[in-house]
Short mmCIF file of C-alpha atoms in Angstrom, two decimals:
data_model
loop_
_atom_site.label_atom_id
_atom_site.label_comp_id
_atom_site.label_asym_id
_atom_site.label_seq_id
_atom_site.Cartn_x
_atom_site.Cartn_y
_atom_site.Cartn_z
CA MET A 19 0.00 0.00 0.00
CA ARG A 20 1.44 3.34 -1.07
CA TYR A 21 0.97 6.29 1.24
CA SER A 22 -0.12 9.61 -0.24
CA GLY A 23 -2.17 12.68 0.56
CA LEU A 24 -5.01 11.29 -1.52
CA ARG A 25 -4.92 8.08 0.47
CA VAL A 26 -5.19 10.00 3.75
CA ILE A 27 -8.26 11.86 2.49
CA LYS A 28 -9.84 8.64 1.23
CA GLU A 29 -9.24 6.85 4.54
CA ALA A 30 -10.57 9.85 6.48
CA LEU A 31 -13.81 9.69 4.51
CA THR A 32 -14.22 5.92 4.90
CA GLY A 33 -13.61 5.59 8.64
CA HIS A 34 -9.91 4.62 8.45
CA LYS A 35 -10.82 1.01 7.76
CA GLY A 36 -8.32 0.48 4.94
CA TRP A 37 -5.04 0.87 6.84
CA ARG A 38 -2.99 -2.32 7.18
CA PRO A 39 0.04 -3.15 9.35
CA ALA A 40 3.14 -1.62 7.77
CA TRP A 41 5.13 -4.86 8.04
CA ARG A 42 4.42 -8.55 8.61
CA ASP A 43 5.33 -10.54 11.72
CA PRO A 44 6.77 -13.74 10.19
CA GLU A 45 8.26 -16.82 11.80
CA PRO A 46 11.91 -17.37 10.85
CA LYS A 47 12.69 -19.68 7.92
CA LYS A 48 15.39 -22.37 8.23
CA SER A 49 17.94 -20.30 6.36
CA TYR A 50 18.53 -17.05 4.50
CA ASP A 51 21.08 -15.56 2.14
CA VAL A 52 21.75 -12.80 4.66
CA VAL A 53 20.84 -12.59 8.35
CA ILE A 54 21.17 -9.12 9.86
CA ILE A 55 21.47 -9.02 13.64
CA GLY A 56 19.82 -5.90 15.03
CA GLY A 57 16.58 -4.23 13.94
CA GLY A 58 17.65 -0.67 14.58
CA GLY A 59 18.01 2.10 12.05
CA HIS A 60 21.22 0.74 10.56
CA GLY A 61 20.07 -2.89 10.38
CA LEU A 62 16.76 -2.00 8.76
CA ALA A 63 18.45 0.43 6.34
CA THR A 64 20.88 -2.35 5.39
CA ALA A 65 17.99 -4.73 4.71
CA TYR A 66 16.18 -2.05 2.71
CA TYR A 67 19.12 -1.26 0.44
CA LEU A 68 20.04 -4.96 0.08
CA SER A 69 16.55 -5.67 -1.21
CA LYS A 70 16.08 -2.48 -3.22
CA VAL A 71 19.50 -1.72 -4.70
CA HIS A 72 21.10 -5.17 -4.80
CA LYS A 73 17.90 -7.25 -5.29
CA ILE A 74 18.89 -9.60 -2.47
CA THR A 75 15.56 -10.32 -0.81
CA ASN A 76 16.09 -13.64 0.99
CA VAL A 77 17.05 -11.66 4.08
CA ALA A 78 16.07 -11.69 7.75
CA VAL A 79 16.49 -8.92 10.31
CA ILE A 80 16.64 -10.38 13.83
CA GLU A 81 15.82 -8.08 16.71
CA LYS A 82 15.88 -9.07 20.40
CA GLY A 83 13.22 -6.50 21.35
CA TYR A 84 10.98 -4.51 19.03
CA ILE A 85 12.34 -2.67 16.00
CA GLY A 86 13.41 0.88 16.63
CA GLY A 87 13.51 0.28 20.39
CA GLY A 88 17.21 0.92 20.73
CA ASN A 89 19.34 3.91 19.84
CA VAL A 90 17.31 4.93 16.79
CA GLY A 91 14.56 5.76 19.28
CA ARG A 92 16.87 7.32 21.87
CA ASN A 93 18.89 9.96 20.02
CA THR A 94 18.49 13.71 19.51
CA THR A 95 17.52 13.32 15.82
CA ILE A 96 20.21 15.51 14.24
CA ILE A 97 21.56 14.96 10.73
CA ARG A 98 24.64 16.72 9.39
CA SER A 99 27.65 16.40 7.12
CA ASN A 100 30.26 18.56 8.86
CA TYR A 101 33.27 16.32 9.41
CA LEU A 102 36.87 17.28 8.84
CA LEU A 103 38.80 14.19 7.79
CA ASP A 104 38.87 12.52 4.38
CA GLY A 105 38.03 9.11 5.84
CA ASN A 106 34.76 10.50 7.22
CA GLU A 107 33.39 13.47 5.30
CA PRO A 108 32.58 11.78 1.95
CA PHE A 109 30.67 9.11 3.89
CA TYR A 110 28.60 11.63 5.85
CA GLU A 111 27.99 13.69 2.72
CA LEU A 112 26.58 10.58 1.01
CA SER A 113 24.43 10.09 4.08
CA LEU A 114 23.06 13.64 3.94
CA LYS A 115 22.31 13.28 0.22
CA LEU A 116 20.41 10.06 0.96
CA TRP A 117 18.48 11.85 3.74
CA GLU A 118 17.51 14.53 1.23
CA GLY A 119 15.77 12.01 -1.01
CA LEU A 120 14.75 9.50 1.62
CA GLU A 121 11.06 10.21 2.06
CA GLN A 122 10.30 10.00 -1.66
CA ASP A 123 12.52 6.94 -1.91
CA PHE A 124 10.81 4.86 0.76
CA ASN A 125 7.40 6.56 0.56
CA TYR A 126 7.20 7.39 4.24
CA ASN A 127 7.01 10.72 6.05
CA ALA A 128 10.19 10.90 8.11
CA MET A 129 9.83 14.68 8.61
CA VAL A 130 13.32 15.41 7.28
CA SER A 131 13.80 19.08 8.13
CA GLN A 132 16.94 20.84 6.89
CA ARG A 133 16.72 23.65 9.37
CA GLY A 134 20.45 24.31 9.59
CA ILE A 135 23.10 23.63 12.21
CA LEU A 136 25.15 26.43 13.72
CA ASN A 137 28.39 25.56 15.55
CA LEU A 138 29.27 28.60 17.66
CA VAL A 139 32.84 29.84 18.09
CA HIS A 140 34.05 31.78 21.10
CA THR A 141 37.75 32.38 20.44
CA ASP A 142 39.97 33.34 17.52
CA ALA A 143 41.50 29.84 17.52
CA GLN A 144 38.04 28.28 17.31
CA ARG A 145 37.22 30.55 14.37
CA ASP A 146 40.35 29.34 12.57
CA ALA A 147 39.39 25.72 13.26
CA ALA A 148 35.84 26.42 12.02
CA ARG A 149 37.20 27.96 8.81
CA ARG A 150 39.41 24.94 8.24
CA ARG A 151 36.54 22.55 8.87
CA GLY A 152 34.26 24.57 6.60
CA ASN A 153 36.79 24.39 3.79
CA ALA A 154 37.15 20.61 4.24
CA MET A 155 33.37 20.29 4.07
CA ILE A 156 33.12 22.37 0.89
CA LEU A 157 35.95 20.39 -0.73
CA ASN A 158 33.92 17.24 -0.14
CA GLY A 159 30.75 18.66 -1.68
CA SER A 160 29.04 19.74 1.53
CA ASP A 161 28.06 23.30 2.43
CA ALA A 162 29.46 25.64 5.06
CA GLU A 163 29.23 29.34 5.82
CA LEU A 164 31.28 31.24 8.37
CA LEU A 165 29.22 33.84 10.23
CA ASP A 166 30.51 36.71 12.34
CA ALA A 167 28.85 37.72 15.61
CA ASN A 168 26.35 39.97 13.83
CA GLY A 169 25.42 37.16 11.49
CA VAL A 170 24.68 34.94 14.49
CA ARG A 171 22.83 37.77 16.24
CA ALA A 172 20.52 38.15 13.26
CA MET A 173 19.53 34.47 13.55
CA TYR A 174 19.41 33.99 17.31
CA PRO A 175 19.28 37.35 19.13
CA PHE A 176 18.56 35.71 22.50
CA LEU A 177 21.94 33.98 22.88
CA ASN A 178 24.38 35.15 25.53
CA PHE A 179 26.68 37.13 23.20
CA ASP A 180 28.64 39.26 25.63
CA ASN A 181 29.44 36.71 28.31
CA ALA A 182 32.82 37.69 29.79
CA ARG A 183 34.22 34.16 29.61
CA PHE A 184 32.54 32.82 26.47
CA PRO A 185 31.70 35.72 24.14
CA ILE A 186 30.11 34.52 20.89
CA LYS A 187 32.41 35.56 18.06
CA GLY A 188 30.57 33.85 15.23
CA GLY A 189 29.68 30.41 14.01
CA LEU A 190 29.98 27.84 11.26
CA LEU A 191 26.59 27.43 9.62
CA HIS A 192 25.75 24.18 7.85
CA ARG A 193 22.42 24.96 6.19
CA ARG A 194 21.67 21.46 4.88
CA GLY A 195 21.94 19.92 8.34
CA GLY A 196 18.81 19.53 10.43
CA THR A 197 16.58 17.06 12.20
CA VAL A 198 14.49 14.00 11.31
CA ARG A 199 11.60 12.22 13.01
CA HIS A 200 13.79 9.37 14.30
CA ASP A 201 11.22 6.62 14.89
CA ALA A 202 9.79 7.14 11.41
CA VAL A 203 13.21 6.32 9.98
CA ALA A 204 13.09 2.84 11.51
CA TRP A 205 9.47 2.37 10.49
CA GLY A 206 10.00 3.62 6.94
CA TYR A 207 12.99 1.36 6.34
CA ALA A 208 11.20 -1.60 7.95
CA ARG A 209 8.15 -1.13 5.75
CA GLY A 210 10.27 -0.72 2.62
CA ALA A 211 12.31 -3.84 3.36
CA ASP A 212 9.27 -5.91 4.33
CA MET A 213 7.50 -4.93 1.10
CA ARG A 214 10.39 -6.41 -0.86
CA GLY A 215 10.29 -9.71 1.03
CA VAL A 216 12.65 -9.18 3.97
CA ASP A 217 11.56 -11.03 7.13
CA ILE A 218 11.66 -8.79 10.21
CA ILE A 219 11.75 -11.10 13.23
CA GLN A 220 11.17 -9.33 16.52
CA ASN A 221 11.57 -10.64 20.08
CA CYS A 222 14.27 -13.01 18.88
CA GLU A 223 17.66 -12.75 20.56
CA VAL A 224 20.87 -14.10 19.08
CA THR A 225 22.47 -16.43 21.63
CA GLY A 226 25.45 -17.61 19.61
CA PHE A 227 27.08 -18.16 16.25
CA LYS A 228 27.63 -21.47 14.48
CA ILE A 229 31.21 -21.29 13.26
CA GLU A 230 32.96 -24.25 11.66
CA ASN A 231 36.43 -24.26 10.07
CA GLY A 232 36.61 -20.48 10.17
CA LYS A 233 33.27 -20.05 8.44
CA CYS A 234 30.07 -18.69 9.95
CA LEU A 235 27.10 -20.90 9.05
CA GLY A 236 24.32 -19.11 10.91
CA VAL A 237 23.09 -17.95 14.29
CA GLU A 238 21.59 -19.65 17.32
CA THR A 239 18.59 -17.68 18.54
CA THR A 240 15.81 -17.90 21.09
CA LYS A 241 13.64 -19.09 18.16
CA GLY A 242 16.11 -21.81 17.17
CA PHE A 243 18.97 -22.06 14.68
CA ILE A 244 18.81 -19.88 11.57
CA GLY A 245 21.24 -20.72 8.80
CA ALA A 246 22.79 -17.97 6.69
CA LYS A 247 25.32 -17.59 3.88
CA LYS A 248 26.24 -14.25 5.42
CA VAL A 249 25.68 -12.98 8.96
CA ALA A 250 25.82 -9.22 9.49
CA SER A 251 26.10 -7.82 13.00
CA CYS A 252 24.62 -4.34 13.33
CA VAL A 253 24.03 -3.76 17.04
CA ALA A 254 25.94 -0.61 18.00
CA GLY A 255 25.80 -0.19 21.78
CA SER A 256 25.94 -3.97 22.29
CA SER A 257 28.61 -4.83 19.72
CA SER A 258 31.05 -6.24 22.27
CA ARG A 259 28.36 -8.45 23.81
CA VAL A 260 27.31 -9.93 20.47
CA MET A 261 30.77 -10.31 18.89
CA GLU A 262 32.12 -11.87 22.08
CA LYS A 263 29.92 -14.86 21.18
CA ALA A 264 32.08 -15.21 18.06
CA GLY A 265 35.21 -14.98 20.20
CA MET A 266 36.10 -11.46 19.11
CA ARG A 267 37.41 -8.56 21.19
CA LEU A 268 36.69 -5.16 19.68
CA PRO A 269 38.36 -1.73 19.83
CA ILE A 270 35.19 -0.48 21.52
CA GLU A 271 33.93 0.52 24.97
CA SER A 272 30.23 0.96 25.77
CA HIS A 273 29.29 4.27 27.38
CA VAL A 274 26.03 5.94 28.36
CA LEU A 275 24.98 9.25 26.81
CA GLN A 276 22.08 11.20 28.26
CA ALA A 277 19.59 13.37 26.42
CA PHE A 278 16.84 15.67 27.60
CA VAL A 279 13.60 17.23 26.51
CA SER A 280 11.84 20.19 28.08
CA GLU A 281 8.16 21.04 28.39
CA GLY A 282 6.59 22.31 25.18
CA LEU A 283 7.31 25.95 24.32
CA LYS A 284 6.14 28.24 21.56
CA PRO A 285 8.52 28.28 18.56
CA VAL A 286 11.76 29.91 19.68
CA LEU A 287 14.63 27.93 18.13
CA ASP A 288 14.20 27.12 14.44
CA GLY A 289 17.58 25.45 13.88
CA VAL A 290 20.16 23.41 15.76
CA ILE A 291 22.82 25.25 17.77
CA THR A 292 25.92 23.90 19.47
CA PHE A 293 27.81 25.67 22.23
CA GLY A 294 31.53 25.89 21.52
CA ALA A 295 32.73 26.55 25.06
CA GLY A 296 31.13 23.55 26.73
CA HIS A 297 29.39 20.42 25.59
CA PHE A 298 25.79 21.45 24.90
CA TYR A 299 23.64 21.34 21.78
CA CYS A 300 19.96 22.09 21.34
CA SER A 301 17.09 22.09 18.89
CA GLN A 302 13.33 22.45 19.24
CA SER A 303 11.04 19.59 18.29
CA ASP A 304 7.90 20.14 16.28
CA LYS A 305 5.93 19.51 19.47
CA GLY A 306 7.74 22.47 21.04
CA GLY A 307 10.07 20.75 23.49
CA LEU A 308 13.72 21.77 23.56
CA VAL A 309 15.74 18.65 22.76
CA PHE A 310 19.30 18.80 24.01
CA GLY A 311 22.29 16.88 25.26
CA GLY A 312 25.94 17.07 26.19
CA ASP A 313 28.74 14.84 27.37
CA LEU A 314 28.96 11.14 28.07
CA ASP A 315 28.90 10.05 31.69
CA MET A 316 32.55 9.05 31.01
CA TYR A 317 32.60 5.53 32.53
CA ASN A 318 31.77 2.18 30.88
CA SER A 319 28.09 1.46 31.16
CA TYR A 320 25.37 -0.76 29.77
CA ALA A 321 22.67 0.86 31.93
CA GLN A 322 20.34 2.98 29.81
CA ARG A 323 20.43 5.73 32.41
CA GLY A 324 23.08 8.15 33.60
CA ASN A 325 23.91 10.02 36.78
CA LEU A 326 23.06 13.49 38.07
CA PRO A 327 26.46 15.25 37.78
CA VAL A 328 26.21 15.11 33.99
CA VAL A 329 22.62 16.39 34.14
CA GLU A 330 23.89 19.40 36.07
CA ASP A 331 26.79 19.91 33.67
CA VAL A 332 24.51 19.89 30.61
CA MET A 333 22.06 22.31 32.24
CA GLU A 334 24.92 24.66 33.10
CA GLY A 335 26.02 24.61 29.47
CA GLY A 336 22.48 25.46 28.42
CA MET A 337 22.21 28.30 30.90
CA ALA A 338 25.56 29.73 29.80
CA LEU A 339 24.40 29.81 26.18
CA ILE A 340 20.67 30.61 26.47
CA PRO A 341 19.96 32.30 29.83
CA ALA A 342 16.29 32.62 28.81
CA ILE A 343 15.68 28.89 29.43
CA GLY A 344 16.35 29.30 33.16
CA ARG A 345 12.71 28.80 34.14
CA VAL A 346 11.89 26.11 31.59
CA ARG A 347 10.97 22.84 33.26
CA MET A 348 12.48 19.56 32.17
CA LEU A 349 10.07 16.94 30.99
CA ARG A 350 12.18 13.83 30.44
CA SER A 351 15.74 12.59 30.37
CA TRP A 352 17.03 9.26 29.17
CA GLY A 353 20.23 7.44 28.33
CA GLY A 354 21.43 5.42 25.38
CA ILE A 355 24.39 3.06 25.13
CA MET A 356 27.08 4.05 22.65
CA ASP A 357 29.75 1.93 20.99
CA MET A 358 32.66 4.31 21.70
CA SER A 359 35.49 3.30 19.40
CA MET A 360 39.18 3.91 19.97
CA ASP A 361 39.42 6.76 17.45
CA GLY A 362 35.84 8.03 17.49
CA SER A 363 35.05 6.61 14.04
CA PRO A 364 32.92 3.61 13.03
CA PHE A 365 33.51 0.21 11.41
CA ILE A 366 31.89 -1.34 8.34
CA ASP A 367 33.98 -4.38 7.56
CA LYS A 368 34.35 -8.13 7.15
CA THR A 369 35.72 -10.00 10.14
CA HIS A 370 38.44 -12.66 10.11
CA ILE A 371 35.62 -15.23 10.17
CA ASP A 372 34.35 -16.07 6.70
CA GLY A 373 30.73 -14.99 6.24
CA LEU A 374 30.61 -12.82 9.36
CA TYR A 375 30.43 -9.05 8.91
CA PHE A 376 30.56 -6.22 11.38
CA ASN A 377 29.00 -2.76 11.54
CA GLY A 378 29.40 -0.72 14.73
CA GLY A 379 31.49 1.73 16.69
CA TRP A 380 29.24 4.68 15.84
CA CYS A 381 30.05 6.60 19.02
CA TYR A 382 27.35 9.22 19.45
CA GLY A 383 26.99 9.93 15.76
CA GLY A 384 25.10 6.89 14.55
CA PHE A 385 21.74 8.44 13.75
CA LYS A 386 22.88 10.85 11.03
CA ALA A 387 24.83 7.99 9.45
CA THR A 388 21.83 5.66 9.18
CA PRO A 389 21.20 5.85 5.39
CA ALA A 390 24.87 5.72 4.35
CA SER A 391 25.62 3.01 6.90
CA GLY A 392 22.85 0.87 5.42
CA TRP A 393 23.89 1.76 1.88
CA CYS A 394 27.57 0.89 2.41
CA TYR A 395 26.92 -2.20 4.54
CA ALA A 396 24.52 -3.53 1.90
CA HIS A 397 27.20 -2.86 -0.73
CA LEU A 398 29.78 -4.78 1.31
CA LEU A 399 27.40 -7.70 1.90
CA ALA A 400 26.35 -7.90 -1.74
CA THR A 401 29.73 -7.45 -3.42
CA ASP A 402 32.25 -8.38 -0.68
CA LYS A 403 34.01 -5.09 -1.43
CA PRO A 404 33.81 -1.94 0.70
CA HIS A 405 31.87 0.97 -0.75
CA GLU A 406 34.21 3.71 -1.98
CA VAL A 407 33.21 6.17 0.78
CA ALA A 408 33.61 3.55 3.54
CA THR A 409 37.02 2.10 2.72
CA ALA A 410 38.57 3.64 5.83
CA TYR A 411 36.16 1.97 8.27
CA ARG A 412 38.28 -1.14 8.72
CA LEU A 413 38.56 -3.21 11.87
CA ASP A 414 42.34 -3.53 11.51
CA ARG A 415 43.08 0.18 11.16
CA PHE A 416 44.64 0.39 14.64
CA ARG A 417 47.08 -2.35 13.78
CA THR A 418 48.14 -0.58 10.59
CA GLY A 419 48.10 2.93 12.06
CA HIS A 420 45.28 4.33 9.91
CA MET A 421 43.17 5.83 12.67
CA ILE A 422 40.44 8.37 11.81
CA ASP A 423 40.66 10.54 14.90
CA GLU A 424 38.59 13.71 14.29
CA LYS A 425 39.37 15.16 17.70
CA GLY A 426 42.96 13.97 17.97
CA VAL A 427 42.63 12.59 21.49
CA GLY A 428 44.09 9.11 20.94
CA PRO A 429 42.78 5.75 22.17
CA ASN A 430 40.52 7.17 24.90
CA PRO A 431 36.98 6.20 23.89
CA ASN A 432 35.25 8.46 26.42
CA LEU A 433 36.97 11.58 25.04
CA HIS A 434 35.79 11.24 21.43
CA MET B 18 28.15 7.23 42.48
CA ILE B 19 30.16 6.93 45.68
CA ILE B 20 33.60 5.33 45.58
CA ASN B 21 34.74 3.89 48.90
CA HIS B 22 38.41 4.95 48.85
CA PRO B 23 40.59 2.44 50.78
CA LEU B 24 42.45 5.27 52.57
CA LEU B 25 39.96 8.14 52.66
CA GLY B 26 36.57 6.46 52.95
CA PRO B 27 33.48 7.19 50.82
CA ARG B 28 34.10 9.91 48.22
CA ASP B 29 31.92 11.35 45.46
CA ALA B 30 32.85 9.89 42.06
CA GLN B 31 33.02 13.46 40.73
CA GLU B 32 36.35 13.85 42.53
CA PHE B 33 37.82 11.18 40.24
CA THR B 34 38.64 10.93 36.57
CA TYR B 35 38.08 7.68 34.73
CA LEU B 36 40.70 5.96 32.62
CA GLY B 37 39.25 2.56 31.67
CA ASP B 38 39.81 -1.17 31.94
CA ALA B 39 42.25 -2.12 34.72
CA SER B 40 44.05 -4.42 32.27
CA LEU B 41 45.99 -1.24 31.43
CA ILE B 42 48.09 -2.06 34.51
CA ASP B 43 49.53 -5.05 32.67
CA ARG B 44 51.78 -3.31 30.18
CA PRO B 45 53.33 -5.87 27.79
CA ASP B 46 57.04 -6.57 27.53
CA TRP B 47 58.39 -4.33 24.77
CA GLN B 48 61.18 -6.80 24.06
CA ALA B 49 58.90 -9.76 23.44
CA GLU B 50 58.95 -11.40 19.98
CA ASP B 51 55.33 -10.45 19.36
CA ALA B 52 55.50 -7.07 21.11
CA ALA B 53 53.65 -5.28 18.27
CA ASP B 54 50.72 -7.69 18.52
CA GLN B 55 50.67 -7.51 22.30
CA PHE B 56 50.70 -3.71 22.30
CA HIS B 57 47.93 -3.59 19.69
CA GLU B 58 45.75 -5.68 21.99
CA TYR B 59 46.84 -3.76 25.09
CA VAL B 60 46.19 -0.30 23.69
CA TYR B 61 43.16 -0.86 21.46
CA LEU B 62 41.16 -4.00 22.27
CA ARG B 63 38.79 -4.27 25.23
CA GLU B 64 36.69 -6.97 26.91
CA ASN B 65 33.97 -4.34 27.49
CA PRO B 66 31.84 -6.67 29.66
CA ALA B 67 28.21 -6.18 30.63
CA GLY B 68 28.55 -6.97 34.31
CA LEU B 69 31.51 -6.79 36.68
CA HIS B 70 34.28 -4.58 35.32
CA LYS B 71 37.63 -3.81 36.95
CA GLU B 72 38.58 -0.27 36.04
CA LEU B 73 41.07 2.47 36.83
CA TRP B 74 39.94 5.68 38.53
CA PHE B 75 42.30 8.53 39.46
CA HIS B 76 41.56 10.59 42.58
CA GLU B 77 42.44 13.80 40.83
CA GLN B 78 40.75 16.17 43.26
CA GLY B 79 41.82 14.20 46.30
CA ASP B 80 44.97 12.32 47.22
CA ARG B 81 45.90 11.67 43.55
CA SER B 82 46.07 7.92 43.99
CA TRP B 83 45.04 5.44 41.31
CA LEU B 84 42.33 2.96 42.30
CA VAL B 85 41.12 -0.31 40.84
CA VAL B 86 37.34 -0.18 41.20
CA THR B 87 35.18 -3.25 40.59
CA ARG B 88 31.86 -1.96 39.30
CA ASN B 89 28.86 -3.54 37.62
CA THR B 90 28.38 -1.83 34.24
CA VAL B 91 24.70 -2.83 34.15
CA THR B 92 23.71 -1.46 37.58
CA HIS B 93 26.63 0.91 38.36
CA GLU B 94 26.99 -0.87 41.74
CA ILE B 95 30.55 -0.77 43.13
CA THR B 96 31.54 -3.95 44.94
CA ASN B 97 35.27 -3.55 45.58
CA VAL B 98 37.87 -0.78 45.66
CA GLU B 99 41.64 -1.34 45.91
CA LEU B 100 44.71 0.84 45.53
CA ALA B 101 46.12 0.22 42.05
CA ARG B 102 49.55 0.15 43.71
CA ASP B 103 48.54 -2.86 45.80
CA VAL B 104 47.08 -4.64 42.77
CA ALA B 105 50.27 -4.13 40.76
CA ARG B 106 52.49 -5.25 43.64
CA ALA B 107 50.39 -8.37 44.17
CA ARG B 108 51.21 -9.25 40.55
CA GLY B 109 54.92 -8.94 41.27
CA ARG B 110 55.44 -5.49 39.80
CA SER B 111 57.92 -2.83 41.17
CA LYS B 112 58.75 -3.80 44.76
#
């Protein structure tokens, strides 16, 4: 069933009796060409592009809970293509281009809103770094504009411009960045994959891998053994737990990142802004709540909740940047588990086990990468060659010294 | 979180900075045949368990000692705290 405005009107006039579930709820078959572990944004996008672009439809997505119940439902919904390094920026630019055409492509309203992202600068050195980053972005086909303080003031007059410690001296504006309705991304990809024959199997946890003579033959699950020519792990946040079952240790630590939403306000913030003097970023949802976040809690964690010191730190960042939010009440806070990699960049690669593939290490930037991650992972699974914009995302890059360390902080996962 | 410091008693975790897995105490032998492999594993690969995790915390805003804290990464419950010095000595390091 295709969705359209006409369809909405027709259903409204006929008592909404024609709507059908957007995807089936099948029992697993004995075997598949490809089994994808993890029904989050990346796993579902991979299934979608496998079936649509590569015409591989004998595919199952196995999810231990319900689809979209993990990090794709727990992020702050921002999309952007504003990376510095060559290993990263072409990948994120592909992702942003896919976002731009996504809703027409999968016929689902994901509320992609290119409302612009403004990274504020507070010192001369930060302005130089912003100019360098902007140039790298433009060289890779993205867009960037350096604003002075008056340019920022024209957009957001309520910011704390003349703070003695953190005066706002300008900002790097990335107009094509923005926000997306995150749950709809999972649902849209799920529906598109299901329509092409992919089995989405929920409430089915992978308990082990069947590996013989260095080849992966399938997965043991709570619904029994499922054979597969190729098994693709895609469970960022839990990567170490899943790959440990295949005897692998990863260059990843799991950390908790908190996010927050305020009570609904009238429209005040029409783009995304990031504070350059502390870790705080903020946008306003279409329901009116301010959606914002900051730093990790800094210690290894698999608990989907954080502690109060970081709550206080994030609020202080917000108050330093936008004093006007001082009397806004907080509605909710939550935590998500991040695969923090050793250089802050992700992995899309084969493993040393034949037929077993790995996608993970997305740190706290996985959401914006969803379309390109699916696109490149599907390419790898279908052709056994990395996609040209994802060649740097190798698992062995630490051994060979080809780290992609945007922040230059070395092998300290909690600092990326 | 409260970390029960072996010398100073219960202290707020905010006084500490976090480094990571306590396996970082066991620095490989740089003269070993396979030193490059060992250092690759030592620097970059992690067990990253969901459950009990031995980890290094530095009492930066206190007595500046390194601690080995045993903490559950699923519940954040701390079950044991030792001086990293004692742990290293128990393994036969620097008398």
